[in-house]
Short mmCIF file of C-alpha atoms and ligand atoms in Angstrom, two decimals:
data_model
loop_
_atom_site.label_atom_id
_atom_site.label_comp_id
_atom_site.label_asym_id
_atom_site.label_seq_id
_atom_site.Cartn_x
_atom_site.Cartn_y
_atom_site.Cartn_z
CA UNK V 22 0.00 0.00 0.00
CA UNK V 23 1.90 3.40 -0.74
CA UNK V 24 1.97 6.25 1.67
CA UNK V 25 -0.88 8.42 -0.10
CA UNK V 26 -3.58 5.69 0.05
CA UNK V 27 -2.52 4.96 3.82
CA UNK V 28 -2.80 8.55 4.67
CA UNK V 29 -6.40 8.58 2.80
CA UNK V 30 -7.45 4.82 4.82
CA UNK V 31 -6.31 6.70 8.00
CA UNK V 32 -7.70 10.01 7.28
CA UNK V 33 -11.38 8.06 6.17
CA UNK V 34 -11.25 5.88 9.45
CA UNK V 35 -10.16 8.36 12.30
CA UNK V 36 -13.11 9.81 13.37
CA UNK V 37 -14.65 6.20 13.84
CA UNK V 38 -14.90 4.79 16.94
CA UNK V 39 -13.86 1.54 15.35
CA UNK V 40 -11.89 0.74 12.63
CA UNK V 41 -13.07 -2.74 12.34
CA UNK V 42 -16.09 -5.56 13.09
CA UNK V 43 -16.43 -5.33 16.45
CA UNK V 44 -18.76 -3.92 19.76
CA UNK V 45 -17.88 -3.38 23.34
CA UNK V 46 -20.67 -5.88 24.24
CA UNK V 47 -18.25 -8.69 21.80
CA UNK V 48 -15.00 -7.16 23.56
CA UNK V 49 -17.14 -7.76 26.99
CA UNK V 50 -17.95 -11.24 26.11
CA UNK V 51 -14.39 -12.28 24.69
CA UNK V 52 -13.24 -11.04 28.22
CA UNK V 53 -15.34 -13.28 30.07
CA UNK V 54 -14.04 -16.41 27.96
CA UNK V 55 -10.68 -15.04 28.85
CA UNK V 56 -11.15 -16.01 32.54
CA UNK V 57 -8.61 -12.31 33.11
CA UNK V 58 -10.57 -10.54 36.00
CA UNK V 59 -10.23 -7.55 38.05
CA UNK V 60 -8.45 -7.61 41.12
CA UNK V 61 -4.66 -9.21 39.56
CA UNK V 62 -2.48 -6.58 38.42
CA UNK V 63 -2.17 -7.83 34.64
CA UNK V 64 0.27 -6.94 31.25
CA UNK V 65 -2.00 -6.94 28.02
CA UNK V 66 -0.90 -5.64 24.38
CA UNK V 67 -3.87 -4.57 22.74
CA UNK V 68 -2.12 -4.98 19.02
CA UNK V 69 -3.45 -3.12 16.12
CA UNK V 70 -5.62 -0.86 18.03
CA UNK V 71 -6.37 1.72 16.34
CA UNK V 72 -8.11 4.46 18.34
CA UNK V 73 -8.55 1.73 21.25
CA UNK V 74 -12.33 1.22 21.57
CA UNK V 75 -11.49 -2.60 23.04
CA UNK V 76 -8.41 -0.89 25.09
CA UNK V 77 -10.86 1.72 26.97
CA UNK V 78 -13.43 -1.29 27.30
CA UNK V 79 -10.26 -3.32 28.72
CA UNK V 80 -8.82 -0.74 30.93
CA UNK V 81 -12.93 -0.19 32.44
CA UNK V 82 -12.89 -3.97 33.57
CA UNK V 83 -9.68 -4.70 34.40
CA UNK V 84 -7.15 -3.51 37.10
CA UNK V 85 -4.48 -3.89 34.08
CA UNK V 86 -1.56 -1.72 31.95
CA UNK V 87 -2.18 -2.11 28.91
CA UNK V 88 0.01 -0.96 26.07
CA UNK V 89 -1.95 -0.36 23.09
CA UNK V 90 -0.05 -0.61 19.78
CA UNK V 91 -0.67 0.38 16.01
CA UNK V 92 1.92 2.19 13.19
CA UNK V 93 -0.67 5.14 12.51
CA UNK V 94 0.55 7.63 14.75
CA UNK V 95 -3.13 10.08 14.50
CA UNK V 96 -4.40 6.75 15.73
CA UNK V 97 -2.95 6.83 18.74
CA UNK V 98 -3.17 10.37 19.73
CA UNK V 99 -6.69 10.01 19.77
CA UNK V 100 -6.46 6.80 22.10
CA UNK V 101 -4.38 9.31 24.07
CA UNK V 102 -6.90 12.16 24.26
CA UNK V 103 -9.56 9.53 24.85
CA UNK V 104 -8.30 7.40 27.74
CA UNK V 105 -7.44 11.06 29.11
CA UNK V 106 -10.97 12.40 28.99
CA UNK V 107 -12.01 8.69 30.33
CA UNK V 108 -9.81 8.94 33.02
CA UNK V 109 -7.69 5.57 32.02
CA UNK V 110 -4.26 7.67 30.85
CA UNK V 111 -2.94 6.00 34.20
CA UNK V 112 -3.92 2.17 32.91
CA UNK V 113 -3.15 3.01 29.07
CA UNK V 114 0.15 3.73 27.11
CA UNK V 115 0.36 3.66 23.59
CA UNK V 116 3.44 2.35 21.81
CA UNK V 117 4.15 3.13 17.51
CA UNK V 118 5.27 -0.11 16.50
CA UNK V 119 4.74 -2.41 13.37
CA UNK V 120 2.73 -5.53 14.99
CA UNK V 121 5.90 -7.73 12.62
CA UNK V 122 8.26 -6.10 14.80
CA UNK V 123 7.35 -5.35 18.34
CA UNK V 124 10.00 -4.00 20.60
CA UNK V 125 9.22 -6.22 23.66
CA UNK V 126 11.00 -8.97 25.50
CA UNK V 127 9.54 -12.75 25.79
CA UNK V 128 7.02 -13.66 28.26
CA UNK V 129 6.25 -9.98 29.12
CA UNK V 130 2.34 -9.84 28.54
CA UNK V 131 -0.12 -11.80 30.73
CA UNK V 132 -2.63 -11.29 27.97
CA UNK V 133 -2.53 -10.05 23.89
CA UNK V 134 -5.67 -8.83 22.93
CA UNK V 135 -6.30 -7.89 18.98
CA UNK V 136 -9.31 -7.06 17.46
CA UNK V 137 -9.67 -6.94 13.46
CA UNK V 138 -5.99 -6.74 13.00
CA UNK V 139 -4.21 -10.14 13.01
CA UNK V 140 -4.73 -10.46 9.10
CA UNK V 141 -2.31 -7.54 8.80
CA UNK V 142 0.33 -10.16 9.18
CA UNK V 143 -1.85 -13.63 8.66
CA UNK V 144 -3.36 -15.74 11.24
CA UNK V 145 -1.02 -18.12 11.54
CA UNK V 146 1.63 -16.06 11.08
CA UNK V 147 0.83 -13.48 13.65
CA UNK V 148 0.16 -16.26 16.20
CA UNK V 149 3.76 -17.82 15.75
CA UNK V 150 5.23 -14.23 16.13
CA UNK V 151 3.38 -13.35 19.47
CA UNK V 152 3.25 -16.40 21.03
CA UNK V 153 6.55 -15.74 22.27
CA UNK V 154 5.49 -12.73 24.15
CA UNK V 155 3.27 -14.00 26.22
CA UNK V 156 3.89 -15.28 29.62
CA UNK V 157 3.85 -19.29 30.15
CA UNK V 158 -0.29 -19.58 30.20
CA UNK V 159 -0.90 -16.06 28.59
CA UNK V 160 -3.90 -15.86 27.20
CA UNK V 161 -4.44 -14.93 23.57
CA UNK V 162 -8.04 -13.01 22.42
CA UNK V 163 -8.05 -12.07 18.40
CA UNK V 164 -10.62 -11.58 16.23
CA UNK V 165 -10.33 -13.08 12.49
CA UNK V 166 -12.40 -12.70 9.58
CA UNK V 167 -14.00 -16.20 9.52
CA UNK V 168 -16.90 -18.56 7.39
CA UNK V 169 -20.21 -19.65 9.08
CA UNK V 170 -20.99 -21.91 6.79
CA UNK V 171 -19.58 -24.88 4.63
CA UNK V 172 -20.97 -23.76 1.02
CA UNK V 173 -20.58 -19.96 0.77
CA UNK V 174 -21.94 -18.04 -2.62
CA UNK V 175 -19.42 -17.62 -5.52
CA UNK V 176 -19.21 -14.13 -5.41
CA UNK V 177 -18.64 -13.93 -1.81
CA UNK V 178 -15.76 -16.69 -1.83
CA UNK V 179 -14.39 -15.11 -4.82
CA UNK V 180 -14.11 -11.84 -3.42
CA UNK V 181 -12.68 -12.66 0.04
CA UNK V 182 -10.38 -14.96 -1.52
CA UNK V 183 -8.74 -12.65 -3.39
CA UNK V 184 -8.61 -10.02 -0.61
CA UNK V 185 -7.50 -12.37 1.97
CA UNK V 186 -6.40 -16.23 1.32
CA UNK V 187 -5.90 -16.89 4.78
CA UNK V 188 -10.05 -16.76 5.24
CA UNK V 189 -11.22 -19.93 6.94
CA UNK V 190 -13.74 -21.65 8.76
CA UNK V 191 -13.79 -21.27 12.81
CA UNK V 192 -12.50 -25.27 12.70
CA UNK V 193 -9.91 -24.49 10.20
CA UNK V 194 -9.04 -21.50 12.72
CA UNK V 195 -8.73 -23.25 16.21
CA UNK V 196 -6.83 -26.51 14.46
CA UNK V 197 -3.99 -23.55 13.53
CA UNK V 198 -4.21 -22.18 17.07
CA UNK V 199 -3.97 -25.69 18.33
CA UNK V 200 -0.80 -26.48 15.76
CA UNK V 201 0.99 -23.00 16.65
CA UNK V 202 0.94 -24.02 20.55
CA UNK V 203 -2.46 -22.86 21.76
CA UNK V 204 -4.96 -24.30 23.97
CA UNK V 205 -8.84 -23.02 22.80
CA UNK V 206 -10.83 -21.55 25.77
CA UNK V 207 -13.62 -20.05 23.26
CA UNK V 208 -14.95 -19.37 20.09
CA UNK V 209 -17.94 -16.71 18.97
CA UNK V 210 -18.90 -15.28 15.99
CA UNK V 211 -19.54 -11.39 16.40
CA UNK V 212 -23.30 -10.33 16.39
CA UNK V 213 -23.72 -8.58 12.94
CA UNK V 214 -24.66 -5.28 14.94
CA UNK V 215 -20.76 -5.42 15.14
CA UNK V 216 -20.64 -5.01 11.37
CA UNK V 217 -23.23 -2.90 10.85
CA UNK V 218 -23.96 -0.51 13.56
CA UNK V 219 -20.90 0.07 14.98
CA UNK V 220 -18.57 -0.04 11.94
CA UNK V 221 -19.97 0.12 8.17
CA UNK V 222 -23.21 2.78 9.15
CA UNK V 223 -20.82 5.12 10.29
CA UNK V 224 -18.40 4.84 8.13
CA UNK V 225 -20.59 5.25 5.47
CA UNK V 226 -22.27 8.39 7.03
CA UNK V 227 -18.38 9.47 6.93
CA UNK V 228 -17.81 8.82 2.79
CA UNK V 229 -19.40 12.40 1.34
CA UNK V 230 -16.92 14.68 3.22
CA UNK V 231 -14.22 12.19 2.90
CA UNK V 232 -15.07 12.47 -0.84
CA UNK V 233 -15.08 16.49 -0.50
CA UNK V 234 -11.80 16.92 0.89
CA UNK V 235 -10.23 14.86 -1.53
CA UNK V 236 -11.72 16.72 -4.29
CA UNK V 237 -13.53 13.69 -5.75
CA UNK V 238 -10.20 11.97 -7.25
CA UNK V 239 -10.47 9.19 -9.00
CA UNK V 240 -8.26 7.31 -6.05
CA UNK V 241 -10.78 8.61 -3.36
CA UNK V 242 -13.89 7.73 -5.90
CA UNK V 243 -12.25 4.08 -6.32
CA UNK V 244 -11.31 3.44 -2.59
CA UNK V 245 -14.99 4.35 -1.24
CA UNK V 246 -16.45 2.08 -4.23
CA UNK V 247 -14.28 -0.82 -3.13
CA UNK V 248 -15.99 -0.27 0.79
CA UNK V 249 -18.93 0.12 -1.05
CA UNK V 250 -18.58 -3.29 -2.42
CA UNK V 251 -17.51 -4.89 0.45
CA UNK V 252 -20.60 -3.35 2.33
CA UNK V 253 -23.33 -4.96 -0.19
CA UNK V 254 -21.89 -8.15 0.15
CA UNK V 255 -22.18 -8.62 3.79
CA UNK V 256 -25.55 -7.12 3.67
CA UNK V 257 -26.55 -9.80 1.25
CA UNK V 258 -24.33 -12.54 2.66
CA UNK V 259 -23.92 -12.38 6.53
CA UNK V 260 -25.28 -15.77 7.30
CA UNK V 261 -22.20 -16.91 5.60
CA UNK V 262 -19.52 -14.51 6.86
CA UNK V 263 -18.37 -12.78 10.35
CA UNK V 264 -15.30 -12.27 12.23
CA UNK V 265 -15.03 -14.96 14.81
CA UNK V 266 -13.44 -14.06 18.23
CA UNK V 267 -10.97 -16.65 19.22
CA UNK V 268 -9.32 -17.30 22.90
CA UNK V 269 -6.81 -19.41 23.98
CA UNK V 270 -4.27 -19.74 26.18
CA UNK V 271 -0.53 -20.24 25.46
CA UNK V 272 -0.26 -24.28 26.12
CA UNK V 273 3.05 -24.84 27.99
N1 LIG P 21 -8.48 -2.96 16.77
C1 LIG P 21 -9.08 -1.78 16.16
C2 LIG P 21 -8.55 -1.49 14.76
C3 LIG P 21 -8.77 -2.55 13.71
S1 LIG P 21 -8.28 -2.03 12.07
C4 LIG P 21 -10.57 -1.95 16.13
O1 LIG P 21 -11.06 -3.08 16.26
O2 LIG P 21 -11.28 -0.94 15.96
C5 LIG P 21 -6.62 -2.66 11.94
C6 LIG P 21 -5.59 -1.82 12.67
O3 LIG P 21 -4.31 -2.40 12.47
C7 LIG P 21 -5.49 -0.37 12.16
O4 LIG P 21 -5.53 0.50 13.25
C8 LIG P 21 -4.13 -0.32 11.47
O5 LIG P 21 -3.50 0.95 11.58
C9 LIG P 21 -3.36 -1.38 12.23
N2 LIG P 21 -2.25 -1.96 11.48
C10 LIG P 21 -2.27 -2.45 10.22
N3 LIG P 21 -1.07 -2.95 9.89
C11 LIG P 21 -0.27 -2.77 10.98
C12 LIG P 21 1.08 -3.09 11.27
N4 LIG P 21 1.86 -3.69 10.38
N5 LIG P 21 1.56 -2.78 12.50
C13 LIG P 21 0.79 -2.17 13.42
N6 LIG P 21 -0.50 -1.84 13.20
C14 LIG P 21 -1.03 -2.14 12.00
#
């Protein structure tokens, strides 16, 4: 991706309070699978965060530091201004790092939360890279884009397949977490209010002045018909498709 169409991605998805799938309620409910509670002092890495909505729901029900972690800097200076106003800046650091090349040592992190991220670097690969920062019985919470269902529409396999190969089915998913060294504790998929209400609605409401301040290029024009796209085909297909949340715990 070069640096003008990252600055456009960044610039379109700021000012939402996600940048992927996902709800506090599925954040909430991936927490309690977790078995983490309040009341231990605990190290979590909330990787790819963007502007930290599952950070500020982690920091609320847990007596934890977490570092939260993403390369787009405007990102994170919201997540600053946000835990600040929420008054979490004392449970929340943010740390500019690419999620291939994290500056930490092994077994640092009692937990390694990622929501909508992971596929940045692949499932499987991500998992081999992080396992080794987690502490001996870390637990591990991601969510992946994953099928519902065994026969899936042309269109929809064609187009996810291109965009991202790794796509699988929740078995396919926990038999990788299982190979890389994992033990499963849970598996949901999100509700599709965590599509829809909370990511694609708004970020459709934001597509005319994104439009507008980039004067209606033909880039600008092509990137919000590819979300577009995207958009109609998990309207028409969402019995077939979700992100599935996925928690385990590091198995030695
Ligand atoms: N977890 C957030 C954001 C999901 S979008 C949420 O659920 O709302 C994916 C995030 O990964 C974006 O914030 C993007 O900036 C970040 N990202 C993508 N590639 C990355 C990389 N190589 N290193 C660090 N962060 C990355």
């Amino acid at each position: 991706m070069n640096d003008l169409v990252l600055e456009m991605l960044c610039n379109l998805h700021l000012d939402g309070t996600r940048q992927g799938p996902g709800s506090d309620a599925d954040t909430r409910r991936a927490l309690a699978l977790s078995g983490l509670e309040k009341g231990r002092d605990l190290q979590i890495a909330d990787i790819g965060c963007g502007t930290g909505a599952s950070t500020l729901v982690l920091a609320d029900a847990l007596d934890a530091n977490i570092t939260a972690i993403d390369f787009v800097p405007q990102f994170l200076d919201k997540l600053d201004a946000l835990a600040a106003e929420r008054g979490f800046d004392h449970k929340i650091s943010t740390c500019i790092a690419s999620m291939d090349a994290l500056p930490f040592e092994n077994n640092t992190w009692d937990a390694i939360w990622s929501e909508g991220a992971i596929y940045n670097l692949g499932f499987e690969e991500g998992l081999g890279y992080w396992r080794q920062f987690l502490k001996p019985d870390g637990i591990l919470a991601v969510s992946e884009i994953t099928w519902l269902t065994a026969d899936r529409p042309t269109e929809l396999s064609e187009h996810w397949l291109s965009e991202y190969p790794g796509i699988g089915t929740a078995g396919e998913k926990l038999s990788v977490l299982e190979n890389a060294g994992f033990t499963p504790l849970g598996y949901f998929p999100l509700q599709s209010g965590a599509w829809l209400d909370t990511y694609y609605r708004p970020l459709q409401r934001r597509f005319p002045a994104f439009l507008a301040r980039y004067l209606h290029s033909d880039l600008a024009e092509e990137l919000i018909r590819a979300e577009e796209h995207e958009i109609s085909l998990y309207e028409r297909y969402q019995r077939h498709v979700s992100y599935g949340f996925y928690i385990a715990k590091r198995s030695d």
